PDB file of C-alpha atoms and ligand atoms in Angstrom:
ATOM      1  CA  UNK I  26       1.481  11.827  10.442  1.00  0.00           C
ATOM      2  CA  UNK I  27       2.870  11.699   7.303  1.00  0.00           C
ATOM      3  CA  UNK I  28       1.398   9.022   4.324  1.00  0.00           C
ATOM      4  CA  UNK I  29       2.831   7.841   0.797  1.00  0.00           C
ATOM      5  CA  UNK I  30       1.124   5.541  -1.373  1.00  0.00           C
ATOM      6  CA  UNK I  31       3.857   3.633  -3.748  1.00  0.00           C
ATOM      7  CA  UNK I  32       2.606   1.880  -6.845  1.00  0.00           C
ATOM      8  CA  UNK I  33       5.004   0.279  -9.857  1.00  0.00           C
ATOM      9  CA  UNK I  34       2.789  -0.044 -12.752  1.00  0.00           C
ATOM     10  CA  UNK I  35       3.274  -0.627 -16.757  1.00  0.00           C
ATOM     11  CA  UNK I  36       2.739   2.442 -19.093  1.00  0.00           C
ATOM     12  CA  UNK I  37      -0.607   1.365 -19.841  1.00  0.00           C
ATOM     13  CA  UNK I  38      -1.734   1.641 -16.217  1.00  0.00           C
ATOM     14  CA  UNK I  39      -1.240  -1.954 -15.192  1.00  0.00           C
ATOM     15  CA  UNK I  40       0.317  -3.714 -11.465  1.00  0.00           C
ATOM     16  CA  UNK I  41      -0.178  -7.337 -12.474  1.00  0.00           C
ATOM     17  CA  UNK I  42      -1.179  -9.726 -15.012  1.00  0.00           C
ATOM     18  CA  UNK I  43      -5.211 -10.878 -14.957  1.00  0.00           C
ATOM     19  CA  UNK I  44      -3.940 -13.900 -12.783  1.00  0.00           C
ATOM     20  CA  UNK I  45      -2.158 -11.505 -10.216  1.00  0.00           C
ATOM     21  CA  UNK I  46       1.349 -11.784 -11.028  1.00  0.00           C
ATOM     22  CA  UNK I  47       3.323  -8.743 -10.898  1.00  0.00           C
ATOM     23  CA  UNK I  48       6.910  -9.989  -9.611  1.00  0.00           C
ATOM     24  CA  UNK I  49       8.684  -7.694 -11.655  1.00  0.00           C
ATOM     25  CA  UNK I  50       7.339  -4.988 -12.918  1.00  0.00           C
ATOM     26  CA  UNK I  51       9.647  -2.634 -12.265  1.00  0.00           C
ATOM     27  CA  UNK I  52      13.589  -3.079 -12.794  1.00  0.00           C
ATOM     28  CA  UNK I  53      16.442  -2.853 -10.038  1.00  0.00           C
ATOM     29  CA  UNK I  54      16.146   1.004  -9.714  1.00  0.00           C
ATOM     30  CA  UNK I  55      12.267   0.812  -9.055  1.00  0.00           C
ATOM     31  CA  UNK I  56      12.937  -1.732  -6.922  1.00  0.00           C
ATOM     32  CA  UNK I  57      15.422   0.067  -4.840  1.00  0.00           C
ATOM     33  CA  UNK I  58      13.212   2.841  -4.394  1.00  0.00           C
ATOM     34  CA  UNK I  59      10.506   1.011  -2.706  1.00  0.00           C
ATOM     35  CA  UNK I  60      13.330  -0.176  -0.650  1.00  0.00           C
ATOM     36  CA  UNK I  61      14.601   3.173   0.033  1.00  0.00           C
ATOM     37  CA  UNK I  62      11.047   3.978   1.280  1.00  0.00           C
ATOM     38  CA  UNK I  63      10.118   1.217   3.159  1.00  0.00           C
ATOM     39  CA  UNK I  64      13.700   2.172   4.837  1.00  0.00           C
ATOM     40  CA  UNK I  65      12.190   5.567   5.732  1.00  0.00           C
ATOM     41  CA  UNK I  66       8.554   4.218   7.176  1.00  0.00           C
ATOM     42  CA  UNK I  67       7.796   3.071  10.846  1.00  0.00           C
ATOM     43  CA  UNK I  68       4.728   1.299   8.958  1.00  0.00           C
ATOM     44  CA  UNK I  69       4.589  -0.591   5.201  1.00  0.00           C
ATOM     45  CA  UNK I  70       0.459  -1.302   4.631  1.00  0.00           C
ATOM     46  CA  UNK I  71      -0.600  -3.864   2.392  1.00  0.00           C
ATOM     47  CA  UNK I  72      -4.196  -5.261   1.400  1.00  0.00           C
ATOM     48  CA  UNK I  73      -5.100  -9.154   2.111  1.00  0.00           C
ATOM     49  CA  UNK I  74      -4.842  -9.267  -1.989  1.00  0.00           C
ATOM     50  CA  UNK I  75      -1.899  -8.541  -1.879  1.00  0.00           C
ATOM     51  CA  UNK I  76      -0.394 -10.519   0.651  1.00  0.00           C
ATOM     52  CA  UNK I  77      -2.487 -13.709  -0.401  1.00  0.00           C
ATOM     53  CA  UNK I  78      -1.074 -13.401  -4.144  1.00  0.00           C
ATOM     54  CA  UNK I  79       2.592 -12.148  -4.024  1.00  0.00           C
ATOM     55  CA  UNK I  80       3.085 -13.619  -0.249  1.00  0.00           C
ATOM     56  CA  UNK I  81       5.529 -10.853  -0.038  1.00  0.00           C
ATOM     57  CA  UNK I  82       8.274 -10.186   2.729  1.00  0.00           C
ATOM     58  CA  UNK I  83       7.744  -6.620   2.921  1.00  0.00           C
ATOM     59  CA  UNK I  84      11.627  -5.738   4.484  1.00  0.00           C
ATOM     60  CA  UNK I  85      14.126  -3.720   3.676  1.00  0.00           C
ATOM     61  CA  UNK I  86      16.274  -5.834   1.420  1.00  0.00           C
ATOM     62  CA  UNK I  87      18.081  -3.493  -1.609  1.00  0.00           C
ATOM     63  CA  UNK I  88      19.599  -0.409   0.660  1.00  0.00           C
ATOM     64  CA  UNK I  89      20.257  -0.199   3.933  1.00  0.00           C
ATOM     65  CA  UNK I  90      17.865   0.503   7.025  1.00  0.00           C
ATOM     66  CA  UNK I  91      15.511  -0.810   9.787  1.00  0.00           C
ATOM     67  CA  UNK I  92      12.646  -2.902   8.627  1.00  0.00           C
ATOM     68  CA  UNK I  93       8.896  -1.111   9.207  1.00  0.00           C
ATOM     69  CA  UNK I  94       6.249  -2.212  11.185  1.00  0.00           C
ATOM     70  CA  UNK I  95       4.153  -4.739   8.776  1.00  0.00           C
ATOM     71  CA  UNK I  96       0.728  -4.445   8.877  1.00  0.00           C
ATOM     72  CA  UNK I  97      -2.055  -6.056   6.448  1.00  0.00           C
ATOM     73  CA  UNK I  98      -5.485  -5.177   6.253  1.00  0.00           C
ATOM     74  CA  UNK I  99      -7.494  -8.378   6.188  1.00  0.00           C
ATOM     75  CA  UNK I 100     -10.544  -7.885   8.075  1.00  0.00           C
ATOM     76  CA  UNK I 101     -12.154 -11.102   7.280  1.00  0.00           C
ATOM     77  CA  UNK I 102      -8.979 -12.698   8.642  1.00  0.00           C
ATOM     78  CA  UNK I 103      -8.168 -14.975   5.441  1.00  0.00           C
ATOM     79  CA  UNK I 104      -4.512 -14.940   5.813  1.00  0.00           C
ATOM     80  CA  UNK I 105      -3.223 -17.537   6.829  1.00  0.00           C
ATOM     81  CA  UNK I 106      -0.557 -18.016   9.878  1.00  0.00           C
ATOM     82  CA  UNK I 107       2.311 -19.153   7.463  1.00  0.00           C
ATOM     83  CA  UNK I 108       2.502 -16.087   5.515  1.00  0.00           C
ATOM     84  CA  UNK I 109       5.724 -14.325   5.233  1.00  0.00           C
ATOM     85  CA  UNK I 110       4.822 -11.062   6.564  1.00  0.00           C
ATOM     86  CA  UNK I 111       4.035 -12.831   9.994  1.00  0.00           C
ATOM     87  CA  UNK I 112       7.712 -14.154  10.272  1.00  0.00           C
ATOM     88  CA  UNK I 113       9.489 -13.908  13.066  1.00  0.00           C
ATOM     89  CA  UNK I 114      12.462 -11.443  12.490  1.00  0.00           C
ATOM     90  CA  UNK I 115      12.247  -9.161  15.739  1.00  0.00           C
ATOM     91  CA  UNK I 116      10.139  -6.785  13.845  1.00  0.00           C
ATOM     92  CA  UNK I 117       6.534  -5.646  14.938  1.00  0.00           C
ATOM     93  CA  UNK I 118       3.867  -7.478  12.933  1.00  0.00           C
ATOM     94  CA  UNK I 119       0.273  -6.021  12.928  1.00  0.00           C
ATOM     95  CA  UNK I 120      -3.092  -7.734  11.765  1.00  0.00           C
ATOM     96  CA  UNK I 121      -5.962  -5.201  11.275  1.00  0.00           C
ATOM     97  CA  UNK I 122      -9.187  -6.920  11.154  1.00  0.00           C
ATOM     98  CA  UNK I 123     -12.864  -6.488  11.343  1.00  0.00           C
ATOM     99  CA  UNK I 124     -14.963  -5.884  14.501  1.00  0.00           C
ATOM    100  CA  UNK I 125     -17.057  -9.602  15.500  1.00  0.00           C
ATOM    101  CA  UNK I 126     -13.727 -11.665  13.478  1.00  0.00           C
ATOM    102  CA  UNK I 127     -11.172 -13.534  15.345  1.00  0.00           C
ATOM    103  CA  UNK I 128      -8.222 -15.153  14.276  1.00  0.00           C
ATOM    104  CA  UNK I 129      -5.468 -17.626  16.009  1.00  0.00           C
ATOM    105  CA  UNK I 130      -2.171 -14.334  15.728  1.00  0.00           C
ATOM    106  CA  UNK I 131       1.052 -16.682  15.073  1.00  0.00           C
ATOM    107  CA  UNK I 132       3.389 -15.393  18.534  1.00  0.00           C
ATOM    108  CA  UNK I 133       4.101 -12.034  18.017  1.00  0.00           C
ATOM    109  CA  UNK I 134       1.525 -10.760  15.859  1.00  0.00           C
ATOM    110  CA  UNK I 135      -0.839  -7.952  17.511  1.00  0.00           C
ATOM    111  CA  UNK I 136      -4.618  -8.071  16.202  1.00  0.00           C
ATOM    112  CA  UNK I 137      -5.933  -4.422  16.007  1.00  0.00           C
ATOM    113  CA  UNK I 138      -9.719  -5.410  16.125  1.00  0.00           C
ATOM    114  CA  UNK I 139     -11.603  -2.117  14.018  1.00  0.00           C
ATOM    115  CA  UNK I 140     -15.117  -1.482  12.897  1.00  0.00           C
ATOM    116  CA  UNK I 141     -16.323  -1.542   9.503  1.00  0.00           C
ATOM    117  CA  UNK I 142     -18.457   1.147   7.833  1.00  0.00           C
ATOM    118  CA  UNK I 143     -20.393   0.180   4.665  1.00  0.00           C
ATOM    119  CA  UNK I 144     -18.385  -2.932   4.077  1.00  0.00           C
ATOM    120  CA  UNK I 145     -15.153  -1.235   4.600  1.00  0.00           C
ATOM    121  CA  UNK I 146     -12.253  -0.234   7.274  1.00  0.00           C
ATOM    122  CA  UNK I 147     -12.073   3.383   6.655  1.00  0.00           C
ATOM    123  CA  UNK I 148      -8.408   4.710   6.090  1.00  0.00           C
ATOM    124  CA  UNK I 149      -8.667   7.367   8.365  1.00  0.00           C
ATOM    125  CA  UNK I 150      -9.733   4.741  11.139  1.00  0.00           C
ATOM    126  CA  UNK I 151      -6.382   2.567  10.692  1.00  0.00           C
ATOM    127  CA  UNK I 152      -4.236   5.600  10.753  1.00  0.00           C
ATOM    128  CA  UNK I 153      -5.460   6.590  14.051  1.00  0.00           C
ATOM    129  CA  UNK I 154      -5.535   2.506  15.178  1.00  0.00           C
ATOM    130  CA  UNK I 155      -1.286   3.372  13.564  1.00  0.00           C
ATOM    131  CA  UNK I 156      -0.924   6.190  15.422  1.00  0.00           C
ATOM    132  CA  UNK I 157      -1.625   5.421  18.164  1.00  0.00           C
ATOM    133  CA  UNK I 158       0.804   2.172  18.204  1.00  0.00           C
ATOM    134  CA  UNK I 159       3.263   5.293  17.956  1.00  0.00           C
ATOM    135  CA  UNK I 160       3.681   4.625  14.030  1.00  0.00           C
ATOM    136  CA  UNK I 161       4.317   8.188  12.738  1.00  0.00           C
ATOM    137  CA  UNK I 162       5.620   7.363   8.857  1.00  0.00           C
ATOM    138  CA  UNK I 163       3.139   4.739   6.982  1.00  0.00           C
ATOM    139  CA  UNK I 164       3.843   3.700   3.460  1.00  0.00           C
ATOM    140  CA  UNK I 165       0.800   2.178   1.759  1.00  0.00           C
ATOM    141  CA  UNK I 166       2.334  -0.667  -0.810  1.00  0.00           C
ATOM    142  CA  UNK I 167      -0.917  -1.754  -2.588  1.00  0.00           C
ATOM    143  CA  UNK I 168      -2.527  -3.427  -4.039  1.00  0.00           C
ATOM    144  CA  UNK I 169      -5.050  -1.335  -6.318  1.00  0.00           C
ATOM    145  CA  UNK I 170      -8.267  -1.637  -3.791  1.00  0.00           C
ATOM    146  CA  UNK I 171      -6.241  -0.820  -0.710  1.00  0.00           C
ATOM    147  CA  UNK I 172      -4.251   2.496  -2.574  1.00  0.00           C
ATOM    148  CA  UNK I 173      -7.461   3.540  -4.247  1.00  0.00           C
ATOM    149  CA  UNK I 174      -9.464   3.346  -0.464  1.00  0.00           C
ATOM    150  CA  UNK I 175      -6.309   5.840   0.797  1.00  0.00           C
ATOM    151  CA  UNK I 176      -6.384   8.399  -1.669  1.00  0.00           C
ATOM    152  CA  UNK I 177     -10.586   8.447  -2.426  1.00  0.00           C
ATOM    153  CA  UNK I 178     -10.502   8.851   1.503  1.00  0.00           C
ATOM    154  CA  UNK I 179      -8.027  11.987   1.442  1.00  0.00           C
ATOM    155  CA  UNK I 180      -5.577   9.727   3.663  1.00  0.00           C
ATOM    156  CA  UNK I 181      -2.490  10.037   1.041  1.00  0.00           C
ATOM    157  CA  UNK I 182       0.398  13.247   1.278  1.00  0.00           C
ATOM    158  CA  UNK I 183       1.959  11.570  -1.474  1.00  0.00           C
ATOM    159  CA  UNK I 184       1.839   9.165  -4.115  1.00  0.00           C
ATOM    160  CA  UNK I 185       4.901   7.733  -5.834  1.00  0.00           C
ATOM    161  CA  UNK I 186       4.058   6.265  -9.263  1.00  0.00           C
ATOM    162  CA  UNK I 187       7.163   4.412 -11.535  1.00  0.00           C
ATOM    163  CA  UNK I 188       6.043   3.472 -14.621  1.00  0.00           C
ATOM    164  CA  UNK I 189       8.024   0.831 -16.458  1.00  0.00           C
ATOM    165  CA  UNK I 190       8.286   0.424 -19.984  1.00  0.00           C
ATOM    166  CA  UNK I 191       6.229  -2.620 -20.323  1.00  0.00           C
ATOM    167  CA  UNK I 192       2.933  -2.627 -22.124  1.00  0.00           C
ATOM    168  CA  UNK I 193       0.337  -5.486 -21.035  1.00  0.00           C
ATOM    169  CA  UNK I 194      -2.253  -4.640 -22.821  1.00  0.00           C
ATOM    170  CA  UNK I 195      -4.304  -6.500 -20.099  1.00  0.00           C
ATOM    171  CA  UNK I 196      -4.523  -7.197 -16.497  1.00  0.00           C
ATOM    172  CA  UNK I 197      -5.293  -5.340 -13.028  1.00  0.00           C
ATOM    173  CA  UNK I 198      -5.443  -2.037 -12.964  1.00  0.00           C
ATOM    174  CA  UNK I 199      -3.859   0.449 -10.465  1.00  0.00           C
ATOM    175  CA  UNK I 200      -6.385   2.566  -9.059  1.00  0.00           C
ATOM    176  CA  UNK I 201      -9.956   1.398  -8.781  1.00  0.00           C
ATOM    177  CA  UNK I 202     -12.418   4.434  -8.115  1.00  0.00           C
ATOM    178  CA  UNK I 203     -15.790   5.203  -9.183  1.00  0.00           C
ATOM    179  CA  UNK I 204     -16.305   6.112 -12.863  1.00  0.00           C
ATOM    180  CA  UNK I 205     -16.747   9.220 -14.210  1.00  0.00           C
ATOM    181  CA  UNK I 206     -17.811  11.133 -16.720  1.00  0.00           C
ATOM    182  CA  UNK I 207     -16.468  14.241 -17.344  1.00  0.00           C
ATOM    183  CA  UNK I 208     -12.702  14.720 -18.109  1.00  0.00           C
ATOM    184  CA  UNK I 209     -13.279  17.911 -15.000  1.00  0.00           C
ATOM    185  CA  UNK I 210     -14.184  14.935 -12.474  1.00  0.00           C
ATOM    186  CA  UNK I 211     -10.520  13.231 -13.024  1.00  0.00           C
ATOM    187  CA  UNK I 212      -8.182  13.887 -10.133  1.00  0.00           C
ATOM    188  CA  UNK I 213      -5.326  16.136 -11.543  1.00  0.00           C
ATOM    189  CA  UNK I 214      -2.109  15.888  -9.523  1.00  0.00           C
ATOM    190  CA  UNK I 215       0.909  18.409  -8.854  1.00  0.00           C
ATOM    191  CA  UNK I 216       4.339  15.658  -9.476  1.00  0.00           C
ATOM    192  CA  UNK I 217       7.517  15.728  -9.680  1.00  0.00           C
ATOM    193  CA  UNK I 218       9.334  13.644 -12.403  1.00  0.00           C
ATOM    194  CA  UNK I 219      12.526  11.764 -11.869  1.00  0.00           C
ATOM    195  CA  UNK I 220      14.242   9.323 -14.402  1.00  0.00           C
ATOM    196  CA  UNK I 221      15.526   6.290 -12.791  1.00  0.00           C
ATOM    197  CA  UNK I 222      17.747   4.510 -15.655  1.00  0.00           C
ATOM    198  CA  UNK I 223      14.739   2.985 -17.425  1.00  0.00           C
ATOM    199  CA  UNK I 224      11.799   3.738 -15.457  1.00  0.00           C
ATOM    200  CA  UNK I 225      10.243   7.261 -14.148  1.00  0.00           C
ATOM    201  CA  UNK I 226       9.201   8.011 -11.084  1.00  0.00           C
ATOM    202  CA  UNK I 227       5.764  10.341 -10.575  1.00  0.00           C
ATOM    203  CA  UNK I 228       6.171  11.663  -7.152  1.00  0.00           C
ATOM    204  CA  UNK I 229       2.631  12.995  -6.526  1.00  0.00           C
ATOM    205  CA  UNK I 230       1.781  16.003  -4.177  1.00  0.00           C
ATOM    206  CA  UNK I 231      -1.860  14.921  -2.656  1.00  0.00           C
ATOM    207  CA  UNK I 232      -1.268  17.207   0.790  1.00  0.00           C
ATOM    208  CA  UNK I 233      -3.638  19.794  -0.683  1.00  0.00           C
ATOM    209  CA  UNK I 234      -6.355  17.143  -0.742  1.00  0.00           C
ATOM    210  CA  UNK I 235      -5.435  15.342   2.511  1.00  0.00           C
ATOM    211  CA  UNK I 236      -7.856  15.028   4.952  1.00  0.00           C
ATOM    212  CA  UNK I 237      -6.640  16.293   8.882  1.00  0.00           C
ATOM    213  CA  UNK I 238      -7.572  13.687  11.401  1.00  0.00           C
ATOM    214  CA  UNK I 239      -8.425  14.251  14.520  1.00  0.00           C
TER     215      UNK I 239
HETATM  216  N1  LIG Z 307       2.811  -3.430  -9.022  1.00  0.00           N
HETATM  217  C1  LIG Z 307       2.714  -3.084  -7.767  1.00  0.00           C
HETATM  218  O1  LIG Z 307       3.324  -2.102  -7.305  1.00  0.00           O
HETATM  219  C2  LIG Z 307       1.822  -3.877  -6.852  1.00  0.00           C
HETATM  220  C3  LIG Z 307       1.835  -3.597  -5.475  1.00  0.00           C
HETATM  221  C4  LIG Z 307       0.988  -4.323  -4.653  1.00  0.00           C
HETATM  222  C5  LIG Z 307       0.161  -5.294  -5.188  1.00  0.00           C
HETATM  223  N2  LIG Z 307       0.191  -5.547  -6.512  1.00  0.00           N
HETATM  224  C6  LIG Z 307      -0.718  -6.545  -7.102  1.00  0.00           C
HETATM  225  O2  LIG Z 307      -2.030  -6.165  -6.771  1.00  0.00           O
HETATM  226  C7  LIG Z 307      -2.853  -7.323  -6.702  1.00  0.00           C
HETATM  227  C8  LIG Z 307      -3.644  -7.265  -5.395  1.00  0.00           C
HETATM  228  O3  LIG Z 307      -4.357  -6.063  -5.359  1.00  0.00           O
HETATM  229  P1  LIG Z 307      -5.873  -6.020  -4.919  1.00  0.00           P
HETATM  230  O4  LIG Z 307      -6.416  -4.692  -5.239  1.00  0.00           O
HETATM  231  O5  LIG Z 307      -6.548  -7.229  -5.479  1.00  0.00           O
HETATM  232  O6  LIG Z 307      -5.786  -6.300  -3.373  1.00  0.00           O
HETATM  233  P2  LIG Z 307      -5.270  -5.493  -2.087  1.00  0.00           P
HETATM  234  O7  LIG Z 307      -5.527  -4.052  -2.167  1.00  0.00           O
HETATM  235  O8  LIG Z 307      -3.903  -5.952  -1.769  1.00  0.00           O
HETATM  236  O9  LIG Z 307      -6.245  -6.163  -1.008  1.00  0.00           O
HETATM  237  C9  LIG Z 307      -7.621  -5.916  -1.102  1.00  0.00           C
HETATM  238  C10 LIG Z 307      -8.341  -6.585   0.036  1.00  0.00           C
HETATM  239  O10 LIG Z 307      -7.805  -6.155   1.288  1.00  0.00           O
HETATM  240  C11 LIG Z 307      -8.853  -5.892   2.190  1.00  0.00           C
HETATM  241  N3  LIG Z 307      -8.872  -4.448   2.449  1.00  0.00           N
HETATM  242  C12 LIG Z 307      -7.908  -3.553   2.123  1.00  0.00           C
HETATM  243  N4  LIG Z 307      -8.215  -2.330   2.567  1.00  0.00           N
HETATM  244  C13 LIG Z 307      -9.409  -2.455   3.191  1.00  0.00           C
HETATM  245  C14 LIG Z 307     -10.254  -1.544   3.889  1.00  0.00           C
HETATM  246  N5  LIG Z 307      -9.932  -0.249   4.019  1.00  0.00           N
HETATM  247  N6  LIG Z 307     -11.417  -2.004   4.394  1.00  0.00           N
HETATM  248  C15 LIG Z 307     -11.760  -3.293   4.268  1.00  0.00           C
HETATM  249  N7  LIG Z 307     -10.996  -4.209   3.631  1.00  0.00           N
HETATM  250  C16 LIG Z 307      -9.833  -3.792   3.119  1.00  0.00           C
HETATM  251  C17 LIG Z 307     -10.131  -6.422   1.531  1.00  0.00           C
HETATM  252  O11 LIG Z 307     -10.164  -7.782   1.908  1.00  0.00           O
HETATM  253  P3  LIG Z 307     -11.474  -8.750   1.772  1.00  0.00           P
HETATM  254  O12 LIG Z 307     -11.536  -9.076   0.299  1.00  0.00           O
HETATM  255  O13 LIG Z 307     -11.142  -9.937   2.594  1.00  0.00           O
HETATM  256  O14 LIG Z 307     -12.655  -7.965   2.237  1.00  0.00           O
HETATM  257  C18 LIG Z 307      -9.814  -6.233   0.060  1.00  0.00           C
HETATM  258  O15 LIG Z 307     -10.547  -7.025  -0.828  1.00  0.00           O
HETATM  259  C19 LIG Z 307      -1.927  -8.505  -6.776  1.00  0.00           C
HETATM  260  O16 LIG Z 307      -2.006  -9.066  -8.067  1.00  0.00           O
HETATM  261  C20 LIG Z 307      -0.553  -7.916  -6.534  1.00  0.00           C
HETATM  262  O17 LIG Z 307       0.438  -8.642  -7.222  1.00  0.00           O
HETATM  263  C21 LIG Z 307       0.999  -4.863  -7.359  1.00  0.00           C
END
């Protein structure tokens, strides 16, 4: 099973403004990168943030290719049936939500029911819930909470960062992990660096860290 995380984030560290907008960060390369990947997936993962906020269609739009499996992680079940993930569009739709929650599915939509351990789904419990709906290729799309619960878990190969030359000087952040305090504590990564127009991609080697699952 193979995982990348995908972020597009400002140079000083930012995916959205403080009241969650983030439509567009990046510019028409960036863009058509996440397109290219999404192209690539059998799975595109995004938090219930991120789906309330940007309401996004999560297809394959920019390049050719199939359109992924969608799948949000919402196990509270506060999405709400009108969203435009949940469209119908032939493509397999996938609601991951808590053990003891129910929700009404729009037709279509498969509810993968999975416990919660210390107030969380862990990451390597919905890639086994994935893999086992045959979905070799996930692509984690964000937001911040849902990327940072991937890679703090070991559940990330790779992580593609483009930075866009915007400074916000405030808003969300895109990784949310515990704080440290020793510069030795901070996760260093192996990347690659590739210059798209404007923008640069960080793709991020995280196999050495990646936990196996069984
Ligand atoms: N620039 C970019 O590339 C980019 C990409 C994506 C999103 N964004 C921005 O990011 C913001 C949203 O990010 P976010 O961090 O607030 O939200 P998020 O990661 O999209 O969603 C977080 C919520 O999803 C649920 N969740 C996700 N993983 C879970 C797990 N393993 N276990 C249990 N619950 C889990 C929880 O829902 P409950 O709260 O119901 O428990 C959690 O609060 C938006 O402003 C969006 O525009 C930017």
């Amino acid at each position: 099973m193979t995982v990348i995380g995908q972020i597009g984030q400002t140079m000083d560290g930012r995916i959205a403004t403080i009241t969650g907008q983030s439509k567009y960060i990046n510019g028409s390369s960036g863009l058509s990168h996440l397109h290219q990947l999404r192209a690539l997936v059998d799975a595109v993962v995004i938090g219930v943030g991120t789906a309330l906020t940007d309401n996004p269609q999560l297809n394959v739009r920019l390049v050719s290719g199939k359109n992924p499996t969608r799948v949000v992680i919402d196990p509270q079940g506060r999405l709400g049936c009108d969203a435009q993930v949940w469209r119908e569009d032939g493509t397999k739709r996938l609601w991951i939500i808590a053990e003891g929650k129910k929700v009404s599915a729009p037709s279509g939509v498969e509810v993968l029911t999975l416990p919660m351990v210390d107030g969380r789904i862990e990451a390597a419990t919905i890639l086994k819930s994935l893999r086992m709906q045959g979905l070799k290729r996930i692509l984690i799309e964000g937001g911040a909470f849902t990327l940072s619960h991937f890679m703090q878990a070991g559940c990330l190969d790779r992580l593609h960062i483009i930075i866009a030359p915007i400074i916000m000087g405030s808003g969300r952040p895109s990784f949310e992990l515990p704080a440290i305090e020793h510069m030795d504590q901070a996760t260093r990564l192996n990347i690659q660096t590739h210059v798209l127009n404007n923008e640069v991609l960080f793709d991020c080697d995280l196999s050495s860290q990646r936990l196996k699952l069984d």
